[in-house]
Amino acid sequence: MTRLAPPDRTDVLAMLATFGERSPGAVQDALGSLELTWLIAEFEQRFDIELELSDERFETIRTVDDATEVLRAAVLAAGPATTEAAADTRPAADSTRPAGAARP
């Protein structure tokens, strides 16, 4: 599984639009704390990333642009996601090396 691309303003507006079942154009730029809390939960579920925001950082997110900046940074900091099977990128065992020998 590859991680989704970092969200842009349009993506954040689309996520916010599902809160209250409205169109993205009806989303106001200023965010209330309930709307922001919902957006963070939606983001964490959609991107499989847990945001750990201090109360002080949470309070600085007041607009759609503020939220977009924080959410994009979280995706970029998380890096690409992989499935468990693809997570192990080591080469297959080398039959010429004794068992337990260190890899080069």
C-alpha positions as protocol buffer text, in pm:
chain_id: "A"
residue {
  index: 1
  type: MET
  ca { x: 0 y: 0 z: 0 }
}
residue {
  index: 2
  type: THR
  ca { x: 142 y: 338 z: -92 }
}
residue {
  index: 3
  type: ARG
  ca { x: 67 y: 640 z: 118 }
}
residue {
  index: 4
  type: LEU
  ca { x: -167 y: 892 z: -38 }
}
residue {
  index: 5
  type: ALA
  ca { x: -20 y: 1215 z: -170 }
}
residue {
  index: 6
  type: PRO
  ca { x: -8 y: 1499 z: 83 }
}
residue {
  index: 7
  type: PRO
  ca { x: -340 y: 1681 z: 89 }
}
residue {
  index: 8
  type: ASP
  ca { x: -370 y: 2024 z: -70 }
}
residue {
  index: 9
  type: ARG
  ca { x: -629 y: 2291 z: 7 }
}
residue {
  index: 10
  type: THR
  ca { x: -881 y: 2131 z: -230 }
}
residue {
  index: 11
  type: ASP
  ca { x: -845 y: 1796 z: -51 }
}
residue {
  index: 12
  type: VAL
  ca { x: -889 y: 1956 z: 291 }
}
residue {
  index: 13
  type: LEU
  ca { x: -1199 y: 2143 z: 171 }
}
residue {
  index: 14
  type: ALA
  ca { x: -1340 y: 1815 z: 37 }
}
residue {
  index: 15
  type: MET
  ca { x: -1280 y: 1643 z: 373 }
}
residue {
  index: 16
  type: LEU
  ca { x: -1440 y: 1933 z: 558 }
}
residue {
  index: 17
  type: ALA
  ca { x: -1737 y: 1932 z: 320 }
}
residue {
  index: 18
  type: THR
  ca { x: -1833 y: 1584 z: 437 }
}
residue {
  index: 19
  type: PHE
  ca { x: -1873 y: 1728 z: 787 }
}
residue {
  index: 20
  type: GLY
  ca { x: -2228 y: 1856 z: 768 }
}
residue {
  index: 21
  type: GLU
  ca { x: -2282 y: 1718 z: 416 }
}
residue {
  index: 22
  type: ARG
  ca { x: -2216 y: 2038 z: 226 }
}
residue {
  index: 23
  type: SER
  ca { x: -2032 y: 2134 z: -90 }
}
residue {
  index: 24
  type: PRO
  ca { x: -1663 y: 2228 z: -70 }
}
residue {
  index: 25
  type: GLY
  ca { x: -1763 y: 2580 z: -178 }
}
residue {
  index: 26
  type: ALA
  ca { x: -1982 y: 2612 z: 133 }
}
residue {
  index: 27
  type: VAL
  ca { x: -1691 y: 2547 z: 370 }
}
residue {
  index: 28
  type: GLN
  ca { x: -1584 y: 2865 z: 548 }
}
residue {
  index: 29
  type: ASP
  ca { x: -1215 y: 2947 z: 575 }
}
residue {
  index: 30
  type: ALA
  ca { x: -1224 y: 2988 z: 954 }
}
residue {
  index: 31
  type: LEU
  ca { x: -1235 y: 2660 z: 1145 }
}
residue {
  index: 32
  type: GLY
  ca { x: -1409 y: 2603 z: 1476 }
}
residue {
  index: 33
  type: SER
  ca { x: -1263 y: 2360 z: 1728 }
}
residue {
  index: 34
  type: LEU
  ca { x: -1533 y: 2096 z: 1663 }
}
residue {
  index: 35
  type: GLU
  ca { x: -1480 y: 2115 z: 1289 }
}
residue {
  index: 36
  type: LEU
  ca { x: -1102 y: 2095 z: 1335 }
}
residue {
  index: 37
  type: THR
  ca { x: -1132 y: 1798 z: 1570 }
}
residue {
  index: 38
  type: TRP
  ca { x: -1349 y: 1620 z: 1313 }
}
residue {
  index: 39
  type: LEU
  ca { x: -1103 y: 1704 z: 1033 }
}
residue {
  index: 40
  type: ILE
  ca { x: -812 y: 1559 z: 1232 }
}
residue {
  index: 41
  type: ALA
  ca { x: -1006 y: 1237 z: 1297 }
}
residue {
  index: 42
  type: GLU
  ca { x: -1100 y: 1213 z: 927 }
}
residue {
  index: 43
  type: PHE
  ca { x: -740 y: 1278 z: 823 }
}
residue {
  index: 44
  type: GLU
  ca { x: -601 y: 1016 z: 1065 }
}
residue {
  index: 45
  type: GLN
  ca { x: -844 y: 756 z: 933 }
}
residue {
  index: 46
  type: ARG
  ca { x: -791 y: 838 z: 566 }
}
residue {
  index: 47
  type: PHE
  ca { x: -411 y: 866 z: 578 }
}
residue {
  index: 48
  type: ASP
  ca { x: -345 y: 614 z: 857 }
}
residue {
  index: 49
  type: ILE
  ca { x: -133 y: 873 z: 1039 }
}
residue {
  index: 50
  type: GLU
  ca { x: -180 y: 968 z: 1403 }
}
residue {
  index: 51
  type: LEU
  ca { x: -133 y: 1339 z: 1465 }
}
residue {
  index: 52
  type: GLU
  ca { x: 9 y: 1430 z: 1801 }
}
residue {
  index: 53
  type: LEU
  ca { x: -68 y: 1798 z: 1837 }
}
residue {
  index: 54
  type: SER
  ca { x: -6 y: 1986 z: 2157 }
}
residue {
  index: 55
  type: ASP
  ca { x: -291 y: 2203 z: 2282 }
}
residue {
  index: 56
  type: GLU
  ca { x: -86 y: 2508 z: 2183 }
}
residue {
  index: 57
  type: ARG
  ca { x: -33 y: 2378 z: 1826 }
}
residue {
  index: 58
  type: PHE
  ca { x: -401 y: 2280 z: 1796 }
}
residue {
  index: 59
  type: GLU
  ca { x: -502 y: 2635 z: 1891 }
}
residue {
  index: 60
  type: THR
  ca { x: -284 y: 2784 z: 1613 }
}
residue {
  index: 61
  type: ILE
  ca { x: -487 y: 2603 z: 1346 }
}
residue {
  index: 62
  type: ARG
  ca { x: -759 y: 2855 z: 1271 }
}
residue {
  index: 63
  type: THR
  ca { x: -806 y: 2839 z: 893 }
}
residue {
  index: 64
  type: VAL
  ca { x: -824 y: 2587 z: 609 }
}
residue {
  index: 65
  type: ASP
  ca { x: -474 y: 2697 z: 503 }
}
residue {
  index: 66
  type: ASP
  ca { x: -338 y: 2638 z: 856 }
}
residue {
  index: 67
  type: ALA
  ca { x: -491 y: 2289 z: 857 }
}
residue {
  index: 68
  type: THR
  ca { x: -358 y: 2214 z: 511 }
}
residue {
  index: 69
  type: GLU
  ca { x: -7 y: 2308 z: 619 }
}
residue {
  index: 70
  type: VAL
  ca { x: -18 y: 2082 z: 926 }
}
residue {
  index: 71
  type: LEU
  ca { x: -173 y: 1787 z: 743 }
}
residue {
  index: 72
  type: ARG
  ca { x: 70 y: 1809 z: 449 }
}
residue {
  index: 73
  type: ALA
  ca { x: 365 y: 1824 z: 688 }
}
residue {
  index: 74
  type: ALA
  ca { x: 238 y: 1513 z: 870 }
}
residue {
  index: 75
  type: VAL
  ca { x: 215 y: 1312 z: 547 }
}
residue {
  index: 76
  type: LEU
  ca { x: 557 y: 1427 z: 431 }
}
residue {
  index: 77
  type: ALA
  ca { x: 713 y: 1347 z: 769 }
}
residue {
  index: 78
  type: ALA
  ca { x: 557 y: 999 z: 770 }
}
residue {
  index: 79
  type: GLY
  ca { x: 719 y: 911 z: 439 }
}
residue {
  index: 80
  type: PRO
  ca { x: 592 y: 636 z: 212 }
}
residue {
  index: 81
  type: ALA
  ca { x: 383 y: 361 z: 368 }
}
residue {
  index: 82
  type: THR
  ca { x: 428 y: -1 z: 278 }
}
residue {
  index: 83
  type: THR
  ca { x: 246 y: -322 z: 339 }
}
residue {
  index: 84
  type: GLU
  ca { x: 405 y: -560 z: 587 }
}
residue {
  index: 85
  type: ALA
  ca { x: 512 y: -793 z: 306 }
}
residue {
  index: 86
  type: ALA
  ca { x: 685 y: -513 z: 118 }
}
residue {
  index: 87
  type: ALA
  ca { x: 834 y: -356 z: 431 }
}
residue {
  index: 88
  type: ASP
  ca { x: 1119 y: -607 z: 439 }
}
residue {
  index: 89
  type: THR
  ca { x: 1334 y: -495 z: 148 }
}
residue {
  index: 90
  type: ARG
  ca { x: 1638 y: -705 z: 243 }
}
residue {
  index: 91
  type: PRO
  ca { x: 1763 y: -939 z: -28 }
}
residue {
  index: 92
  type: ALA
  ca { x: 1667 y: -1305 z: -5 }
}
residue {
  index: 93
  type: ALA
  ca { x: 1897 y: -1530 z: 199 }
}
residue {
  index: 94
  type: ASP
  ca { x: 2231 y: -1598 z: 34 }
}
residue {
  index: 95
  type: SER
  ca { x: 2293 y: -1974 z: 24 }
}
residue {
  index: 96
  type: THR
  ca { x: 2672 y: -1916 z: 10 }
}
residue {
  index: 97
  type: ARG
  ca { x: 2678 y: -1742 z: 346 }
}
residue {
  index: 98
  type: PRO
  ca { x: 2664 y: -1949 z: 666 }
}
residue {
  index: 99
  type: ALA
  ca { x: 2339 y: -1922 z: 861 }
}
residue {
  index: 100
  type: GLY
  ca { x: 2349 y: -1633 z: 1107 }
}
residue {
  index: 101
  type: ALA
  ca { x: 2638 y: -1458 z: 927 }
}
residue {
  index: 102
  type: ALA
  ca { x: 2606 y: -1081 z: 899 }
}
residue {
  index: 103
  type: ARG
  ca { x: 2497 y: -933 z: 571 }
}
residue {
  index: 104
  type: PRO
  ca { x: 2744 y: -708 z: 390 }
}
